[in-house]
Tab-separated table of C-alpha atoms in Angstrom:
chain	number	residue	atom	x	y	z
A	1	MET	CA	123.064	83.898	117.447
A	2	SER	CA	119.732	82.662	116.880
A	3	THR	CA	118.151	83.744	113.203
A	4	PRO	CA	115.394	86.459	114.365
A	5	ASN	CA	111.657	85.955	113.354
A	6	ILE	CA	110.085	88.464	111.359
A	7	LEU	CA	106.434	90.140	110.841
A	8	PHE	CA	106.069	92.313	108.358
A	9	ILE	CA	102.206	94.156	108.699
A	10	GLN	CA	101.622	97.078	105.726
A	11	ALA	CA	97.821	98.087	106.601
A	12	ASP	CA	96.252	100.202	103.529
A	13	GLN	CA	95.409	104.120	105.013
A	14	MET	CA	96.723	103.485	108.651
A	15	ALA	CA	98.416	106.507	109.656
A	16	GLY	CA	100.580	106.651	112.181
A	17	PRO	CA	99.746	109.378	114.124
A	18	ALA	CA	96.569	107.826	115.140
A	19	LEU	CA	98.397	104.593	116.980
A	20	PRO	CA	99.574	104.579	120.285
A	21	MET	CA	103.223	103.746	120.246
A	22	TYR	CA	103.139	106.640	118.254
A	23	GLY	CA	101.953	108.865	120.990
A	24	HIS	CA	98.074	108.417	120.198
A	25	LYS	CA	96.448	108.945	123.904
A	26	VAL	CA	93.206	107.350	122.864
A	27	VAL	CA	93.484	104.597	120.463
A	28	LYS	CA	93.592	101.517	122.263
A	29	THR	CA	96.151	98.446	119.895
A	30	PRO	CA	97.302	95.996	122.401
A	31	ASN	CA	98.479	93.731	119.782
A	32	LEU	CA	100.521	96.404	118.238
A	33	GLN	CA	101.692	98.332	120.619
A	34	ARG	CA	103.052	94.438	122.536
A	35	LEU	CA	105.111	93.657	118.562
A	36	SER	CA	106.291	97.043	119.201
A	37	ASP	CA	107.779	96.914	122.015
A	38	ARG	CA	109.311	93.775	121.506
A	39	GLY	CA	110.245	94.678	118.095
A	40	ALA	CA	111.391	97.267	115.622
A	41	THR	CA	109.133	100.189	115.197
A	42	PHE	CA	110.371	102.999	112.223
A	43	LEU	CA	109.645	106.258	112.911
A	44	ASN	CA	110.835	107.669	109.489
A	45	ALA	CA	108.811	106.044	106.342
A	46	TYR	CA	108.200	106.417	102.501
A	47	CYS	CA	106.238	105.363	100.344
A	48	ASN	CA	107.530	105.161	96.780
A	49	ASN	CA	103.788	105.597	95.014
A	50	PRO	CA	100.142	106.524	96.188
A	51	VAL	CA	98.679	103.664	94.204
A	52	CYS	CA	98.271	100.956	96.447
A	53	ALA	CA	99.283	97.835	93.988
A	54	PRO	CA	102.429	99.881	92.832
A	55	SER	CA	103.450	100.456	96.694
A	56	ARG	CA	102.963	97.322	97.663
A	57	PHE	CA	105.348	96.159	94.086
A	58	SER	CA	107.676	98.779	94.790
A	59	MET	CA	108.197	97.637	98.740
A	60	MET	CA	108.540	94.217	97.940
A	61	SER	CA	110.890	94.276	95.201
A	62	GLY	CA	113.073	97.856	96.536
A	63	GLN	CA	112.840	99.616	92.990
A	64	LEU	CA	110.841	102.133	92.108
A	65	SER	CA	107.071	100.796	90.481
A	66	SER	CA	108.339	102.830	87.322
A	67	ARG	CA	111.269	100.293	86.924
A	68	ILE	CA	108.880	97.436	87.308
A	69	GLY	CA	106.325	98.765	84.953
A	70	ALA	CA	103.629	98.931	87.886
A	71	TYR	CA	101.657	101.949	87.174
A	72	ASP	CA	98.016	101.161	89.054
A	73	ASN	CA	95.936	98.516	90.577
A	74	ALA	CA	95.772	96.512	87.289
A	75	SER	CA	99.753	96.530	86.996
A	76	GLU	CA	100.819	92.656	86.444
A	77	PHE	CA	103.565	92.374	89.054
A	78	LEU	CA	106.049	90.239	86.808
A	79	ALA	CA	107.249	86.286	88.075
A	80	SER	CA	110.850	87.849	86.800
A	81	VAL	CA	110.991	90.628	89.325
A	82	PRO	CA	113.129	88.813	92.609
A	83	THR	CA	111.266	90.312	96.085
A	84	PHE	CA	112.300	90.008	99.791
A	85	ALA	CA	110.313	87.377	100.090
A	86	HIS	CA	113.064	85.319	97.387
A	87	TYR	CA	115.717	86.825	99.264
A	88	LEU	CA	114.604	85.076	102.672
A	89	ARG	CA	113.926	81.734	101.641
A	90	ASP	CA	117.034	82.056	99.890
A	91	LEU	CA	118.612	82.806	104.220
A	92	GLY	CA	116.531	79.831	104.696
A	93	TYR	CA	113.549	81.128	105.913
A	94	LYS	CA	110.249	80.012	106.143
A	95	THR	CA	107.720	82.099	104.410
A	96	CYS	CA	103.980	83.021	103.681
A	97	LEU	CA	101.866	85.801	102.774
A	98	SER	CA	98.756	86.602	104.172
A	99	GLY	CA	96.352	89.267	103.025
A	100	LYS	CA	95.049	91.016	100.041
A	101	MET	CA	98.759	91.970	97.720
A	102	HIS	CA	97.093	93.167	94.454
A	103	PHE	CA	98.647	90.499	92.548
A	104	VAL	CA	98.173	90.340	88.470
A	105	GLY	CA	98.568	87.184	86.635
A	106	PRO	CA	99.629	83.709	87.333
A	107	ASP	CA	102.271	84.437	89.975
A	108	GLN	CA	100.162	84.381	92.945
A	109	LEU	CA	103.343	83.548	95.925
A	110	HIS	CA	106.215	85.859	94.321
A	111	GLY	CA	108.148	84.069	96.059
A	112	PHE	CA	106.402	83.357	99.629
A	113	GLU	CA	106.379	79.186	99.938
A	114	GLU	CA	102.492	79.726	100.694
A	115	ARG	CA	99.934	82.040	100.645
A	116	ILE	CA	96.477	81.607	103.491
A	117	THR	CA	94.603	84.017	101.983
A	118	THR	CA	93.579	85.405	98.836
A	119	ASP	CA	92.742	89.198	97.559
A	120	GLY	CA	89.237	89.575	98.931
A	121	ALA	CA	87.641	88.935	94.448
A	122	VAL	CA	89.724	85.956	93.319
A	123	SER	CA	88.262	84.612	97.354
A	124	LEU	CA	84.745	85.875	96.202
A	125	MET	CA	84.841	83.854	93.013
A	126	GLN	CA	86.343	81.039	94.206
A	127	THR	CA	83.531	80.819	96.738
A	128	SER	CA	80.857	81.828	93.530
A	129	LEU	CA	82.736	78.573	91.883
A	130	ARG	CA	82.084	76.270	94.541
A	131	ILE	CA	78.558	77.464	94.724
A	132	SER	CA	77.777	76.930	91.443
A	133	LYS	CA	79.548	72.984	91.214
A	134	LEU	CA	76.832	72.172	94.262
């Protein structure tokens, strides 16, 4: 049996009922629909924290945000906390991260091998630094 590809998409404030794979009749999302048709779509989900960063850290670590000390968007996600990316790499997967994660602190990968994009604020800061060096 071949190892399956895994594409995990997490979006802020995207309600399931607003998507066609969950029954919406007007909204069109052909690429998401195609992924849903060919993969797994979850019918029930639970968010461990209503705040963005603690919720993401909880999802990545499989632990409650209170256990890993993530209480707000300024919380550092400690590099010592293992994530699903660490476990996937242990299984031989190539891991790549793209998009906003609100990682605070020196570890901007948390088990991923590479990161295509950074959080917006970091990106803007890097752009400003490049411009100021010209």
